[in-house]
Tab-separated table of C-alpha atoms in Angstrom:
chain	number	residue	atom	x	y	z
A	1	MET	CA	-0.121	0.203	0.041
A	2	THR	CA	2.924	2.378	0.727
A	3	THR	CA	4.253	1.978	-2.750
A	4	LEU	CA	0.851	2.855	-4.111
A	5	LEU	CA	0.584	6.003	-1.968
A	6	VAL	CA	4.024	6.900	-2.970
A	7	LEU	CA	2.909	6.544	-6.709
A	8	ARG	CA	-0.122	8.452	-6.192
A	9	GLU	CA	1.832	11.464	-4.578
A	10	ARG	CA	4.098	11.332	-7.691
A	11	ILE	CA	1.353	11.373	-9.936
A	12	LYS	CA	-0.308	14.389	-8.198
A	13	THR	CA	2.897	16.073	-8.185
A	14	PHE	CA	3.637	15.525	-12.048
A	15	TYR	CA	-0.039	16.642	-12.714
A	16	ALA	CA	0.578	19.791	-10.545
A	17	ARG	CA	3.658	20.666	-12.622
A	18	PHE	CA	2.229	19.808	-16.068
A	19	GLY	CA	-1.478	20.010	-15.601
A	20	VAL	CA	-1.932	22.439	-18.328
A	21	TYR	CA	-0.268	20.345	-21.029
A	22	ILE	CA	-2.145	17.254	-19.794
A	23	ILE	CA	-5.510	19.052	-20.145
A	24	TRP	CA	-4.619	20.125	-23.590
A	25	ALA	CA	-3.678	16.577	-24.703
A	26	LEU	CA	-6.772	15.115	-23.055
A	27	ARG	CA	-8.971	17.669	-24.889
A	28	PHE	CA	-7.266	16.876	-28.095
A	29	VAL	CA	-7.882	13.028	-27.538
A	30	LEU	CA	-11.484	13.516	-26.607
A	31	ALA	CA	-12.233	16.006	-29.494
A	32	ILE	CA	-10.567	13.843	-32.308
A	33	ALA	CA	-12.184	10.676	-31.005
A	34	ALA	CA	-15.667	12.455	-31.059
A	35	PHE	CA	-15.107	13.903	-34.514
A	36	LEU	CA	-13.799	10.637	-36.047
A	37	THR	CA	-16.723	8.687	-34.492
A	38	ILE	CA	-19.276	10.943	-35.817
A	39	SER	CA	-17.676	10.971	-39.292
A	40	ARG	CA	-17.457	7.192	-39.168
A	41	SER	CA	-20.948	6.147	-37.553
A	42	LEU	CA	-23.009	8.846	-39.752
A	43	GLY	CA	-20.879	10.056	-42.449
A	44	TYR	CA	-23.706	11.071	-44.868
A	45	MET	CA	-21.926	14.353	-45.936
A	46	GLU	CA	-18.930	13.367	-47.795
A	47	ARG	CA	-17.517	17.011	-47.553
A	48	VAL	CA	-16.849	16.885	-43.952
A	49	ASN	CA	-15.665	13.228	-43.726
A	50	ARG	CA	-11.883	14.195	-43.846
A	51	ASP	CA	-9.467	12.849	-41.251
A	52	TRP	CA	-7.312	16.171	-41.573
A	53	MET	CA	-10.482	18.265	-40.989
A	54	ALA	CA	-11.107	16.392	-37.753
A	55	ALA	CA	-7.352	16.633	-36.703
A	56	CYS	CA	-7.346	20.481	-37.297
A	57	ALA	CA	-10.683	20.979	-35.279
A	58	ALA	CA	-9.406	18.799	-32.508
A	59	VAL	CA	-6.148	20.802	-32.252
A	60	ILE	CA	-8.255	24.059	-31.937
A	61	CYS	CA	-10.496	22.409	-29.451
A	62	ALA	CA	-7.559	21.381	-27.174
A	63	PHE	CA	-6.896	25.318	-26.390
A	64	LEU	CA	-10.508	26.232	-26.028
A	65	PRO	CA	-13.241	25.516	-23.411
A	66	ASN	CA	-15.036	22.340	-23.468
A	67	SER	CA	-18.257	24.104	-24.355
A	68	PHE	CA	-16.576	24.849	-27.793
A	69	MET	CA	-15.984	21.196	-28.617
A	70	VAL	CA	-19.625	20.452	-27.706
A	71	VAL	CA	-20.997	23.130	-30.029
A	72	LEU	CA	-18.715	22.108	-32.838
A	73	ALA	CA	-19.655	18.487	-32.398
A	74	GLY	CA	-23.164	19.343	-32.438
A	75	LEU	CA	-22.819	21.260	-35.527
A	76	LEU	CA	-20.978	18.592	-37.355
A	77	VAL	CA	-23.922	16.071	-36.326
A	78	LEU	CA	-26.489	18.645	-37.940
A	79	LEU	CA	-24.449	18.678	-41.061
A	80	HIS	CA	-24.865	15.057	-41.355
A	81	MET	CA	-28.660	15.116	-40.531
A	82	TYR	CA	-29.014	17.822	-43.212
A	83	ALA	CA	-27.683	15.379	-45.702
A	84	VAL	CA	-30.291	12.671	-44.737
A	85	SER	CA	-33.263	15.046	-44.868
A	86	LEU	CA	-34.616	18.464	-43.594
A	87	GLU	CA	-37.137	16.798	-41.446
A	88	VAL	CA	-34.399	14.704	-39.545
A	89	LEU	CA	-32.317	18.164	-39.459
A	90	PHE	CA	-35.188	20.175	-37.772
A	91	VAL	CA	-36.157	17.460	-35.318
A	92	THR	CA	-32.448	17.032	-34.254
A	93	ALA	CA	-31.924	20.707	-33.891
A	94	ALA	CA	-35.022	21.008	-31.871
A	95	VAL	CA	-33.915	18.382	-29.376
A	96	PHE	CA	-30.243	19.989	-29.275
A	97	VAL	CA	-31.825	23.511	-28.534
A	98	LEU	CA	-33.964	22.024	-25.743
A	99	PHE	CA	-31.027	20.169	-24.085
A	100	PHE	CA	-28.814	23.027	-24.176
A	101	CYS	CA	-31.238	25.365	-22.767
A	102	LEU	CA	-32.095	23.200	-19.844
A	103	TYR	CA	-28.352	22.209	-19.639
A	104	TYR	CA	-27.027	25.740	-19.313
A	105	VAL	CA	-29.667	26.779	-16.884
A	106	PHE	CA	-29.038	24.086	-14.305
A	107	GLN	CA	-25.708	22.521	-14.996
A	108	PRO	CA	-23.182	24.505	-17.073
A	109	GLY	CA	-20.161	22.885	-15.773
A	110	ASP	CA	-20.298	19.391	-17.232
A	111	SER	CA	-20.708	20.071	-20.997
A	112	VAL	CA	-17.934	17.341	-21.825
A	113	LEU	CA	-20.427	14.770	-20.440
A	114	LEU	CA	-22.562	15.271	-23.720
A	115	ILE	CA	-19.612	13.914	-25.785
A	116	LEU	CA	-18.170	11.518	-23.155
A	117	VAL	CA	-21.454	9.518	-22.711
A	118	PRO	CA	-22.177	8.459	-26.151
A	119	LEU	CA	-18.483	7.631	-26.764
A	120	LEU	CA	-18.615	5.348	-23.596
A	121	PHE	CA	-21.881	3.719	-24.762
A	122	LEU	CA	-20.002	2.873	-28.100
A	123	CYS	CA	-17.242	1.383	-25.957
A	124	ARG	CA	-19.706	-0.804	-24.122
A	125	LEU	CA	-19.040	1.121	-20.771
A	126	PRO	CA	-22.292	2.991	-20.151
A	127	LEU	CA	-22.452	2.331	-16.330
A	128	ALA	CA	-19.222	4.120	-15.672
A	129	VAL	CA	-20.604	7.582	-16.168
A	130	PRO	CA	-23.367	7.575	-13.575
A	131	LEU	CA	-21.247	5.957	-10.997
A	132	VAL	CA	-18.333	8.415	-11.275
A	133	MET	CA	-20.646	11.362	-11.623
A	134	GLY	CA	-22.470	10.307	-8.542
A	135	LEU	CA	-19.102	10.438	-6.786
A	136	VAL	CA	-17.706	13.807	-7.898
A	137	GLY	CA	-20.902	15.667	-9.328
A	138	SER	CA	-23.862	17.033	-7.897
A	139	VAL	CA	-27.728	16.360	-8.280
A	140	PHE	CA	-27.894	18.363	-11.385
A	141	SER	CA	-25.285	16.102	-12.989
A	142	VAL	CA	-28.377	13.938	-14.026
A	143	LEU	CA	-29.220	16.284	-16.824
A	144	PRO	CA	-25.942	16.053	-18.920
A	145	VAL	CA	-25.711	12.368	-18.304
A	146	SER	CA	-29.468	11.827	-19.547
A	147	PHE	CA	-28.941	14.150	-22.282
A	148	GLY	CA	-25.965	12.273	-23.494
A	149	ILE	CA	-27.881	9.015	-23.493
A	150	ILE	CA	-30.895	10.391	-25.599
A	151	VAL	CA	-28.359	11.786	-28.229
A	152	TYR	CA	-26.706	8.274	-28.274
A	153	TYR	CA	-29.882	6.702	-29.073
A	154	MET	CA	-31.409	9.269	-31.093
A	155	LEU	CA	-28.319	9.021	-33.595
A	156	LYS	CA	-28.385	5.337	-33.362
A	157	TYR	CA	-32.116	5.488	-34.471
A	158	VAL	CA	-31.105	7.568	-37.434
A	159	ARG	CA	-28.230	5.429	-38.452
A	160	GLU	CA	-30.518	2.164	-38.380
A	161	ASN	CA	-33.483	3.683	-40.199
A	162	VAL	CA	-31.563	6.278	-42.609
A	163	GLY	CA	-33.235	4.619	-45.674
A	164	VAL	CA	-36.725	5.440	-44.371
A	165	LEU	CA	-35.897	8.882	-43.054
A	166	ALA	CA	-33.967	10.031	-46.128
A	167	SER	CA	-35.654	12.714	-48.353
A	168	ASN	CA	-35.754	10.292	-51.205
A	169	GLY	CA	-37.268	7.485	-49.231
A	170	SER	CA	-40.889	6.175	-49.488
A	171	LEU	CA	-42.241	8.416	-46.697
A	172	SER	CA	-43.562	11.922	-47.234
A	173	MET	CA	-42.499	15.037	-45.268
A	174	PRO	CA	-45.287	14.581	-42.498
A	175	GLY	CA	-44.525	10.888	-42.292
A	176	ARG	CA	-40.669	11.652	-41.800
A	177	TYR	CA	-41.427	14.026	-38.897
A	178	THR	CA	-43.746	11.462	-37.433
A	179	GLN	CA	-41.383	8.595	-37.889
A	180	MET	CA	-38.331	10.677	-36.248
A	181	ILE	CA	-40.432	11.900	-33.297
A	182	ASN	CA	-41.854	8.649	-32.539
A	183	GLY	CA	-38.515	6.981	-33.022
A	184	ILE	CA	-37.109	9.109	-30.092
A	185	LEU	CA	-40.206	9.159	-27.682
A	186	GLN	CA	-41.207	5.470	-28.160
A	187	ASN	CA	-37.779	4.007	-27.724
A	188	LYS	CA	-38.261	1.937	-24.517
A	189	GLU	CA	-34.796	0.912	-24.281
A	190	MET	CA	-33.533	4.563	-24.139
A	191	TRP	CA	-35.831	5.396	-21.348
A	192	VAL	CA	-34.919	2.340	-19.282
A	193	MET	CA	-31.287	3.457	-19.628
A	194	VAL	CA	-31.987	7.046	-18.727
A	195	THR	CA	-34.093	6.021	-15.632
A	196	ALA	CA	-31.466	3.506	-14.519
A	197	CYS	CA	-28.546	5.798	-14.790
A	198	ALA	CA	-30.392	8.810	-13.310
A	199	LEU	CA	-31.435	6.781	-10.306
A	200	THR	CA	-27.921	5.303	-9.762
A	201	LEU	CA	-26.351	8.626	-9.893
A	202	LEU	CA	-28.771	10.019	-7.170
A	203	VAL	CA	-28.401	6.956	-4.980
A	204	ILE	CA	-24.497	7.043	-5.093
A	205	TYR	CA	-24.503	10.858	-4.703
A	206	PHE	CA	-26.742	10.599	-1.393
A	207	ILE	CA	-24.793	7.530	-0.005
A	208	ARG	CA	-21.249	8.994	-0.540
A	209	ARG	CA	-22.438	12.332	1.366
A	210	LEU	CA	-23.405	10.418	4.619
A	211	SER	CA	-21.182	10.868	7.563
A	212	VAL	CA	-20.400	7.224	7.967
A	213	ASN	CA	-17.004	5.321	7.704
A	214	HIS	CA	-16.396	4.171	4.199
A	215	ALA	CA	-19.084	6.217	2.612
A	216	TRP	CA	-17.554	6.251	-0.921
A	217	GLU	CA	-16.938	2.176	-0.912
A	218	ILE	CA	-20.528	1.704	0.277
A	219	ALA	CA	-21.762	4.191	-2.510
A	220	ILE	CA	-19.781	2.404	-5.191
A	221	GLY	CA	-20.882	-1.125	-3.949
A	222	VAL	CA	-24.723	0.039	-3.620
A	223	GLY	CA	-24.768	2.070	-6.961
A	224	THR	CA	-23.230	-0.785	-8.990
A	225	VAL	CA	-25.824	-3.514	-7.423
A	226	ALA	CA	-28.641	-0.713	-7.914
A	227	ASN	CA	-27.687	0.083	-11.561
A	228	VAL	CA	-27.692	-3.686	-12.717
A	229	ALA	CA	-30.968	-4.382	-10.632
A	230	LEU	CA	-32.795	-1.415	-12.217
A	231	LEU	CA	-31.608	-2.421	-15.867
A	232	PHE	CA	-32.891	-5.922	-15.198
A	233	ALA	CA	-36.026	-4.636	-13.700
A	234	GLY	CA	-36.658	-2.420	-16.802
A	235	MET	CA	-35.902	-5.377	-18.877
A	236	PHE	CA	-38.971	-7.347	-17.616
A	237	ILE	CA	-41.207	-4.326	-17.022
A	238	ALA	CA	-40.649	-2.642	-20.459
A	239	ASN	CA	-39.989	-5.857	-22.373
A	240	VAL	CA	-36.677	-4.733	-23.761
A	241	SER	CA	-33.462	-6.725	-24.108
A	242	PHE	CA	-30.036	-5.797	-22.880
A	243	PRO	CA	-26.713	-8.108	-23.334
A	244	VAL	CA	-26.460	-9.493	-19.896
A	245	SER	CA	-22.616	-10.186	-20.249
A	246	THR	CA	-22.041	-6.668	-21.333
A	247	LEU	CA	-24.101	-5.362	-18.478
A	248	ILE	CA	-21.901	-7.291	-15.910
A	249	ILE	CA	-18.804	-6.508	-17.417
A	250	GLY	CA	-19.724	-2.848	-17.736
A	251	ALA	CA	-20.819	-2.835	-14.073
A	252	VAL	CA	-17.483	-4.503	-12.910
A	253	ALA	CA	-15.456	-1.961	-15.049
A	254	ALA	CA	-17.601	0.887	-13.577
A	255	ALA	CA	-16.758	-0.220	-9.809
A	256	VAL	CA	-13.125	-0.314	-10.663
A	257	CYS	CA	-13.150	3.074	-11.964
A	258	GLY	CA	-14.808	4.280	-8.769
A	259	LEU	CA	-12.482	2.639	-6.643
A	260	VAL	CA	-9.380	4.165	-8.550
A	261	LEU	CA	-11.066	7.609	-8.427
A	262	GLU	CA	-11.754	6.884	-4.471
A	263	PHE	CA	-8.137	6.190	-4.090
A	264	PHE	CA	-7.093	9.518	-5.818
A	265	VAL	CA	-9.658	11.809	-4.301
A	266	PHE	CA	-11.070	10.313	-1.044
A	267	HIS	CA	-8.536	7.995	0.671
A	268	LEU	CA	-9.130	8.452	4.347
A	269	ASP	CA	-7.611	6.923	7.404
A	270	TYR	CA	-10.624	6.091	9.409
A	271	SER	CA	-8.649	4.708	12.296
A	272	ARG	CA	-7.845	8.225	13.379
A	273	THR	CA	-11.290	9.671	13.270
A	274	GLU	CA	-11.945	12.545	15.753
A	275	HIS	CA	-15.201	13.979	16.788
A	276	VAL	CA	-14.987	17.757	17.928
A	277	GLN	CA	-17.463	19.839	19.455
A	278	PHE	CA	-17.665	23.590	19.732
A	279	GLU	CA	-20.082	26.530	20.068
A	280	ASP	CA	-20.569	30.109	19.373
A	281	ASP	CA	-23.329	32.456	20.311
A	282	ASP	CA	-25.995	30.920	18.174
A	283	TYR	CA	-25.161	27.199	17.393
A	284	TYR	CA	-23.564	24.075	18.661
A	285	TYR	CA	-21.151	22.207	16.129
A	286	TYR	CA	-20.420	18.622	16.123
A	287	VAL	CA	-17.510	17.841	13.709
A	288	LYS	CA	-16.183	14.588	12.520
A	289	ALA	CA	-12.661	15.037	11.419
A	290	VAL	CA	-11.122	12.175	9.234
A	291	PRO	CA	-7.542	12.539	8.146
A	292	LYS	CA	-6.475	11.888	4.746
A	293	VAL	CA	-3.950	9.009	4.048
A	294	ALA	CA	-0.813	10.571	2.744
A	295	VAL	CA	2.765	9.788	2.683
A	296	THR	CA	5.990	11.694	2.169
A	297	GLN	CA	7.964	10.898	-0.905
A	298	PRO	CA	11.167	9.595	-0.102
A	299	GLU	CA	14.052	11.954	-0.963
A	300	VAL	CA	16.784	10.510	-3.214
A	301	THR	CA	20.267	11.590	-2.419
A	302	VAL	CA	23.005	11.110	-4.744
A	303	THR	CA	26.490	10.636	-3.218
A	304	LYS	CA	29.481	11.275	-5.222
A	305	ILE	CA	32.269	8.831	-4.208
A	306	ASN	CA	35.627	10.361	-4.972
A	307	ALA	CA	38.812	8.191	-5.624
A	308	LYS	CA	40.656	9.618	-2.544
A	309	THR	CA	37.793	8.371	-0.072
A	310	SER	CA	38.407	4.589	-0.961
A	311	TYR	CA	42.006	4.913	0.001
A	312	ASP	CA	43.318	3.623	3.225
A	313	LYS	CA	44.536	6.301	5.800
A	314	SER	CA	47.907	4.600	6.016
A	315	VAL	CA	48.242	4.453	2.279
A	316	GLU	CA	47.392	7.978	2.209
A	317	ARG	CA	50.103	8.901	4.858
A	318	GLU	CA	52.656	6.977	2.808
A	319	LEU	CA	51.725	8.928	-0.295
A	320	MET	CA	52.109	11.997	1.477
A	321	GLY	CA	55.397	11.060	2.611
A	322	LEU	CA	56.560	10.122	-0.920
A	323	ARG	CA	55.222	13.299	-2.270
A	324	GLN	CA	57.275	15.157	0.388
A	325	GLU	CA	60.584	13.364	-0.403
A	326	LEU	CA	59.993	13.932	-3.951
A	327	SER	CA	59.486	17.597	-3.341
A	328	ASN	CA	62.784	17.917	-1.048
A	329	THR	CA	64.779	15.805	-4.028
A	330	ALA	CA	63.487	18.292	-6.419
A	331	GLU	CA	64.639	21.195	-4.349
A	332	LEU	CA	67.896	19.649	-3.657
A	333	PHE	CA	68.533	19.169	-7.616
A	334	SER	CA	67.401	22.593	-8.126
A	335	SER	CA	69.851	24.066	-5.359
A	336	ARG	CA	72.704	22.171	-6.881
A	337	LYS	CA	71.948	23.328	-10.546
A	338	ASP	CA	71.761	26.628	-9.173
A	339	LEU	CA	75.345	26.334	-7.609
A	340	GLU	CA	76.847	24.826	-10.695
A	341	GLN	CA	75.685	27.766	-12.650
A	342	THR	CA	77.006	30.158	-10.129
A	343	ARG	CA	80.589	28.351	-10.044
A	344	VAL	CA	80.646	28.559	-13.934
A	345	LEU	CA	79.737	32.225	-13.953
A	346	PHE	CA	82.465	32.842	-11.415
A	347	LYS	CA	84.947	30.798	-13.198
A	348	LYS	CA	84.244	32.768	-16.460
A	349	GLU	CA	84.473	36.229	-14.574
A	350	THR	CA	87.635	35.428	-12.827
A	351	GLU	CA	89.212	34.179	-16.122
A	352	LYS	CA	88.059	37.396	-17.888
A	353	LYS	CA	89.409	39.422	-15.139
A	354	ALA	CA	92.953	37.731	-15.418
A	355	GLY	CA	93.161	38.110	-19.134
A	356	LYS	CA	92.817	41.919	-18.757
A	357	MET	CA	95.413	42.220	-16.164
A	358	THR	CA	97.851	40.138	-18.196
A	359	GLU	CA	97.190	42.416	-21.285
A	360	ASN	CA	98.083	45.733	-19.064
A	361	GLY	CA	101.209	44.203	-17.789
A	362	GLU	CA	102.744	43.506	-21.016
A	363	GLY	CA	101.857	46.975	-22.418
A	364	GLN	CA	103.709	48.733	-19.528
A	365	ASP	CA	106.972	46.589	-19.850
A	366	GLY	CA	107.164	47.250	-23.567
A	367	THR	CA	106.880	50.971	-22.943
A	368	HIS	CA	109.469	50.970	-20.174
A	369	ASN	CA	111.902	48.874	-22.341
A	370	LYS	CA	111.579	51.406	-25.206
A	371	ASN	CA	112.415	54.359	-22.995
A	372	LEU	CA	115.359	52.722	-21.685
């Protein structure tokens, strides 16, 4: 466990240092996944089905708020709906306008869920979103989660019935309107999923806010069981079918995601719980304080080993003695050399003076003899 806690602290430190770049990268990945998914699953307008266009739009969305990504994805969907028929375009646009109006009135902070929910449905992980949002979101997070589910099923219905809804199909204009509206309102599978996910989110939200030990773990377990139970109940009541294996695997994956999120966000040490009571002029306060589990990252110290530290002290003293002797010998050689040079110079000076004295003596004798 200590190793995991140290790893968590290192991840938090890394995110605190490079958080801006990580958010840009995640926005880019989410945007390009959304745009490519729309082009691959719908793809009715050939002009906008270009990978380079999706990549350029994703780069722009990476540096802008999430709401811009949602609006751009909505416009791309509307372009493909226009290629099907005007009736499909008008119904889809009306649904989008209704969703955006309700969404931005009640919960304007979770716009990314309108893209993330359909993508997770395509990845066969639909139960992860209500569980995670029940842990970190609010009551109003039900709105974007429900809207994302409705958008997924609406686009799925258009994809499966494009031959009937197309402008060159067998239906007339009023028939296409009726077919599109009934396809949305009478989709029992969609409403069962919306109801199950909304109730699961609310159950998890209220349980994790309770002042009990291990509230998040209890909320994850109860929410996972409640979600699966609600979906099975909806299958019998509404007479719809869901793949059982996909539901079980998705529920387990959602529980794992919740536990990982709890480890990073709400990992507490309940063995050191304290209950504090104090008062002011108007109220008594009963506070339950539970410390977070945290560890100090081990400091890595690098020690430079010098070659001198590996010597034995006796060897070092012997080397110092040898150095001293060599220094003395060098000084002795230098002194002898200087003495020899002094002797040579003295000898040359002596010989030079003797030669001058001899020349002066001969000259005087020669002059004296001449005078005689």
